[in-house]
XYZ file of C-alpha atoms in Angstrom:
388
model
C 102.831 73.977 90.442
C 100.653 72.125 87.942
C 97.048 71.123 88.633
C 98.016 67.453 88.765
C 100.558 68.296 91.459
C 97.941 70.165 93.471
C 95.682 67.126 93.106
C 98.426 65.118 94.793
C 98.717 67.699 97.590
C 94.938 67.498 98.064
C 95.172 63.709 98.335
C 97.894 63.974 101.002
C 95.855 66.539 102.954
C 92.810 64.270 102.872
C 94.607 61.054 103.798
C 97.200 62.209 106.311
C 96.011 65.549 107.745
C 92.225 65.714 107.676
C 91.212 62.118 108.366
C 89.720 63.208 111.693
C 86.406 64.045 113.305
C 87.819 67.373 114.523
C 89.486 68.961 111.458
C 89.658 72.423 113.032
C 91.769 71.266 115.991
C 93.956 69.126 113.733
C 94.802 72.084 111.485
C 95.551 74.394 114.417
C 97.659 71.644 115.984
C 99.736 71.472 112.794
C 100.523 75.170 112.797
C 97.697 76.723 110.766
C 96.403 79.874 112.442
C 92.855 79.823 113.766
C 92.216 83.048 111.825
C 93.210 81.346 108.557
C 91.195 78.192 109.271
C 88.095 80.270 110.018
C 88.132 81.680 106.469
C 86.880 78.440 104.894
C 84.210 75.893 105.767
C 85.032 72.625 107.470
C 82.584 69.742 107.314
C 82.499 66.102 108.407
C 83.780 65.031 104.966
C 87.583 64.874 104.701
C 87.556 65.201 100.897
C 85.633 68.481 101.077
C 87.889 69.768 103.844
C 91.036 68.929 101.866
C 89.740 70.758 98.802
C 88.790 73.789 100.897
C 92.213 73.844 102.589
C 94.119 73.627 99.301
C 91.911 76.215 97.598
C 92.393 78.671 100.473
C 96.140 77.987 100.588
C 96.594 78.624 96.864
C 95.592 82.267 97.258
C 99.172 83.237 98.162
C 102.631 81.759 97.703
C 103.270 81.985 101.459
C 100.190 79.911 102.265
C 101.114 77.358 99.611
C 104.505 76.923 101.240
C 102.974 76.665 104.720
C 100.639 73.886 103.565
C 103.337 71.779 101.928
C 105.782 72.332 104.782
C 103.171 71.099 107.244
C 102.464 68.020 105.136
C 106.149 67.056 105.098
C 106.156 66.938 108.920
C 103.382 64.332 109.160
C 104.872 60.985 110.224
C 102.452 58.878 108.162
C 103.556 60.628 104.977
C 107.233 60.865 105.959
C 107.681 57.065 105.841
C 106.205 56.731 102.347
C 107.920 57.142 98.960
C 105.667 60.157 98.309
C 107.710 62.153 100.814
C 110.367 62.687 98.135
C 107.783 64.367 95.907
C 106.477 66.434 98.840
C 110.004 67.668 99.628
C 110.493 68.527 95.951
C 107.303 70.623 96.044
C 108.507 72.259 99.265
C 111.863 73.232 97.760
C 110.254 74.629 94.621
C 107.789 76.680 96.646
C 110.574 77.997 98.865
C 112.413 79.204 95.774
C 109.203 80.736 94.390
C 108.613 82.444 97.729
C 112.162 83.817 97.756
C 111.808 85.139 94.195
C 108.415 86.643 94.992
C 109.755 88.388 98.085
C 112.646 89.882 96.099
C 110.295 91.581 93.617
C 108.701 94.956 94.231
C 105.238 94.405 92.770
C 104.328 98.050 93.318
C 107.064 99.106 90.849
C 106.102 96.715 88.050
C 105.687 98.518 84.730
C 104.507 95.645 82.487
C 101.632 93.590 83.845
C 99.611 90.510 82.919
C 102.137 88.173 81.324
C 103.996 91.035 79.705
C 101.072 92.209 77.568
C 99.685 95.163 79.563
C 101.591 98.279 80.579
C 101.136 100.742 83.425
C 103.055 103.957 82.887
C 104.380 106.257 85.590
C 101.947 106.936 88.508
C 104.792 106.830 91.032
C 102.574 108.568 93.602
C 99.790 106.018 93.121
C 102.219 103.128 93.482
C 103.430 104.419 96.841
C 99.907 105.334 97.952
C 98.761 101.801 97.174
C 101.733 100.385 99.065
C 100.723 102.379 102.158
C 97.070 101.489 101.683
C 97.801 97.761 101.507
C 100.171 97.849 104.480
C 98.050 100.007 106.799
C 95.119 98.114 108.380
C 93.672 101.434 109.571
C 93.026 102.608 105.995
C 89.771 101.482 104.364
C 89.000 103.979 101.563
C 91.126 104.966 98.547
C 90.090 108.050 96.530
C 91.557 108.634 93.067
C 90.964 111.994 91.373
C 92.420 113.672 88.292
C 91.554 115.373 85.028
C 89.480 113.564 82.443
C 91.686 111.308 80.320
C 94.425 111.148 82.963
C 93.942 107.445 83.652
C 91.743 107.431 86.753
C 89.800 104.390 85.561
C 92.981 102.756 84.267
C 94.046 102.637 87.923
C 91.819 99.549 88.156
C 94.288 97.619 85.983
C 97.067 98.190 88.481
C 94.806 97.388 91.434
C 94.060 94.019 89.805
C 97.799 93.408 89.478
C 98.426 94.243 93.138
C 95.481 92.073 94.183
C 97.010 89.018 92.516
C 100.083 89.375 94.727
C 98.454 90.473 97.984
C 95.442 88.192 98.179
C 92.413 90.379 97.444
C 89.907 90.555 94.590
C 88.735 93.928 93.216
C 85.020 94.028 92.321
C 84.313 96.986 90.017
C 81.021 98.735 89.274
C 81.117 101.531 86.654
C 78.749 104.381 87.483
C 76.770 106.714 85.210
C 74.112 109.426 85.440
C 71.424 106.740 85.405
C 72.956 104.708 88.241
C 70.731 104.079 91.240
C 71.472 102.634 94.653
C 69.430 99.585 93.709
C 71.516 98.934 90.579
C 74.800 99.359 92.447
C 73.697 97.047 95.262
C 72.607 94.371 92.781
C 75.913 94.553 90.921
C 77.990 94.389 94.094
C 75.846 91.506 95.334
C 76.697 89.559 92.180
C 80.378 89.830 93.114
C 80.354 89.220 96.850
C 77.618 86.635 97.320
C 78.979 83.131 97.780
C 76.857 80.895 95.510
C 77.582 77.905 97.722
C 76.495 79.595 100.931
C 72.739 79.450 100.425
C 70.453 81.650 102.519
C 72.326 80.628 105.636
C 75.688 82.027 104.559
C 76.746 85.489 105.646
C 74.185 88.239 105.975
C 70.457 87.737 105.502
C 69.016 88.256 102.000
C 68.075 91.815 101.066
C 65.513 93.026 98.573
C 67.155 96.102 96.995
C 63.825 97.182 95.441
C 62.796 98.266 98.940
C 65.374 101.057 99.038
C 62.989 103.779 97.808
C 65.767 106.353 98.094
C 65.424 106.421 101.890
C 68.650 106.809 103.860
C 67.791 104.158 106.505
C 67.177 101.616 103.725
C 70.388 102.626 101.979
C 72.253 102.184 105.253
C 70.805 98.679 105.567
C 71.818 97.859 101.985
C 75.388 99.075 102.614
C 75.729 96.899 105.709
C 74.271 93.945 103.812
C 76.861 94.276 101.020
C 79.744 94.670 103.464
C 78.458 91.801 105.605
C 78.379 89.529 102.555
C 81.857 90.606 101.455
C 83.207 90.011 104.952
C 81.548 86.594 105.398
C 82.933 84.928 102.262
C 86.446 83.529 102.280
C 87.774 85.879 99.556
C 88.980 89.349 100.508
C 87.321 92.062 98.409
C 88.087 95.604 97.383
C 84.835 97.248 96.227
C 85.673 99.584 93.319
C 83.194 102.249 92.194
C 84.480 103.731 88.926
C 83.628 107.043 87.214
C 82.072 108.598 90.293
C 82.183 111.963 88.508
C 79.521 110.682 86.080
C 76.883 110.507 88.818
C 74.023 112.963 88.852
C 74.604 115.444 91.716
C 71.215 114.524 93.190
C 71.667 110.747 92.856
C 70.953 108.630 95.942
C 74.135 106.715 95.035
C 76.071 109.454 96.870
C 74.204 108.471 100.054
C 74.978 104.818 99.368
C 78.700 105.575 98.879
C 78.830 107.377 102.218
C 77.010 104.599 104.033
C 79.166 101.962 102.302
C 82.354 103.692 103.473
C 80.959 103.900 107.017
C 79.866 100.233 107.022
C 83.343 99.118 105.889
C 84.929 101.249 108.606
C 82.670 99.654 111.242
C 83.142 96.074 110.008
C 86.930 96.523 109.920
C 86.895 97.306 113.645
C 85.442 93.833 114.273
C 86.739 91.639 111.437
C 90.032 93.362 110.656
C 91.595 92.639 107.281
C 88.760 90.304 106.268
C 86.462 93.314 105.891
C 86.439 94.752 102.348
C 88.017 98.030 101.331
C 86.492 100.749 99.173
C 88.089 102.372 96.102
C 86.416 105.419 94.530
C 87.773 106.359 91.085
C 87.031 109.841 89.773
C 86.056 111.054 93.254
C 87.196 114.664 93.573
C 87.399 116.974 96.597
C 84.407 119.016 95.376
C 82.103 115.980 95.476
C 79.929 114.808 98.360
C 82.059 114.468 101.462
C 82.373 111.085 103.116
C 81.083 110.637 106.698
C 83.244 112.346 109.297
C 84.130 109.083 111.075
C 85.922 107.602 108.046
C 88.030 110.601 107.055
C 90.997 109.386 109.083
C 90.985 106.078 107.169
C 91.177 107.632 103.681
C 94.121 107.568 101.245
C 94.142 109.898 98.225
C 95.835 109.938 94.830
C 95.617 112.296 91.846
C 96.117 110.880 88.356
C 97.909 112.960 85.730
C 98.705 112.756 82.049
C 101.966 110.972 81.199
C 104.530 113.284 79.636
C 107.389 112.286 77.253
C 109.811 112.030 80.188
C 107.419 109.564 81.873
C 107.415 107.435 78.730
C 111.182 107.597 78.617
C 111.446 106.440 82.243
C 108.974 103.626 81.572
C 110.859 102.207 78.588
C 114.222 102.688 80.271
C 113.065 100.584 83.231
C 111.478 97.892 81.083
C 114.387 97.565 78.641
C 116.859 97.252 81.524
C 114.737 94.601 83.268
C 113.939 92.581 80.128
C 116.788 92.371 77.596
C 115.794 91.106 74.132
C 115.760 87.345 73.605
C 118.290 87.782 70.782
C 120.835 88.949 73.363
C 120.542 85.973 75.719
C 124.309 85.586 75.773
C 124.754 89.019 77.328
C 122.942 92.178 78.395
C 122.736 95.090 75.942
C 124.982 98.078 76.578
C 123.687 101.455 77.709
C 124.007 102.883 74.210
C 121.834 100.075 72.791
C 119.180 100.555 75.480
C 119.191 104.318 74.922
C 118.581 103.752 71.222
C 115.693 101.374 72.001
C 114.202 103.958 74.380
C 114.448 106.797 71.850
C 112.793 104.694 69.145
C 109.994 103.492 71.437
C 109.156 106.971 72.753
C 109.182 108.398 69.235
C 106.795 105.734 67.911
C 104.401 105.996 70.864
C 104.215 109.791 70.497
C 103.548 109.400 66.780
C 100.795 106.804 67.344
C 99.066 108.843 70.060
C 99.276 112.062 68.019
C 97.719 110.300 65.031
C 94.919 108.843 67.162
C 94.102 112.235 68.670
C 94.357 114.167 65.422
C 97.252 116.173 66.855
C 99.704 117.661 64.400
C 103.263 116.397 64.516
C 104.804 113.625 66.564
C 106.951 116.217 68.294
C 104.039 117.687 70.246
C 103.728 116.844 73.930
C 101.842 113.822 75.146
C 99.614 116.031 77.285
C 98.156 117.900 74.287
C 94.928 116.983 72.562
C 93.558 115.103 75.522
C 90.290 113.269 74.818
C 88.205 110.516 76.331
C 90.343 107.631 77.502
C 93.551 109.393 76.507
C 95.850 107.507 78.851
C 94.355 104.260 77.590
C 95.517 105.208 74.097
C 98.977 106.071 75.428
C 99.153 102.659 77.096
C 97.844 100.899 73.980
C 100.581 102.494 71.886
C 103.205 101.571 74.491
C 101.951 97.977 74.493
C 102.490 97.897 70.727
C 106.068 99.061 71.219
C 106.620 96.378 73.871
C 105.302 93.669 71.531
C 107.727 94.770 68.814
C 110.590 94.808 71.338
C 109.753 91.263 72.509
C 110.255 90.005 68.932
C 113.841 91.259 68.749
């Protein structure tokens, strides 16, 4: 729906749903769950409440539909000409919801408006599916060889977050990272600028950490408390964990952060954040014993030619060229497209890596960010295909 249409929905919510001195009870009375209503602030001003309701509802297609369906049941709106427009919105959202439910967003191979690819990683896709669906899981660890696409996992997590109502907040680590720096960066993401000092957890001065475990524990609980208190759902992503100095106090912070998330989840459920650690191998500092049962693991690997072939075969079947709108291409045509795309991607990656011929395997000549270069070459092939 367009912004002007959402403006109209906001007007209806203000005039016919939230014109009351007890907005909380009115929303619950009209079928909104108390858990959902508690995720945004209600005031004595109906305009502010309507904006907050619409903003919270727009975070998922299901909530959008629930809002509009509830508006169409209000008698004061039902007798006005605007009810025809409200029913139109309802029907469109129902169709959008049906289409959304029929898609498997964990199997998507081309992301972000068709301009970004994510190749293979079948194990990660299923691990993420289980992680999203299981409320008992709070930590995701992603390991793998250098250049295998561990950090590129973040791209797919962002894609999943758009469909399942969470926001990933990423901090990239290095040998010079400190607990103070990581806390400050996470605070930038999870602090609600409109909350003031009274919103969520009390303010924390990260300069007081001084590498002491009790202070690091306090900082971890502060970050998780902030992330839990705001209306958005967060996944806290710490990238390139393998770059940390072995003696860094950030390892202590990671352990305490995982434990704080585990403890907050017991009280606040799905509103508590989750933790994703990219480049976190089994030989690194072990997480606290209490959280080990809530961990999911994945191992990234280099994409081979057969993985590229599977990727293009899926994409070309799902998205026939615009020039063939009158009919779908035959299997022979798709096979030819796949062969050409794989050949050109192998050639481009080999040239970028200084590898000899295009016939050498994709896994050879691995360097920094190798899978990123594979994906960049595949994106070029997709752009050419989209012009056909």
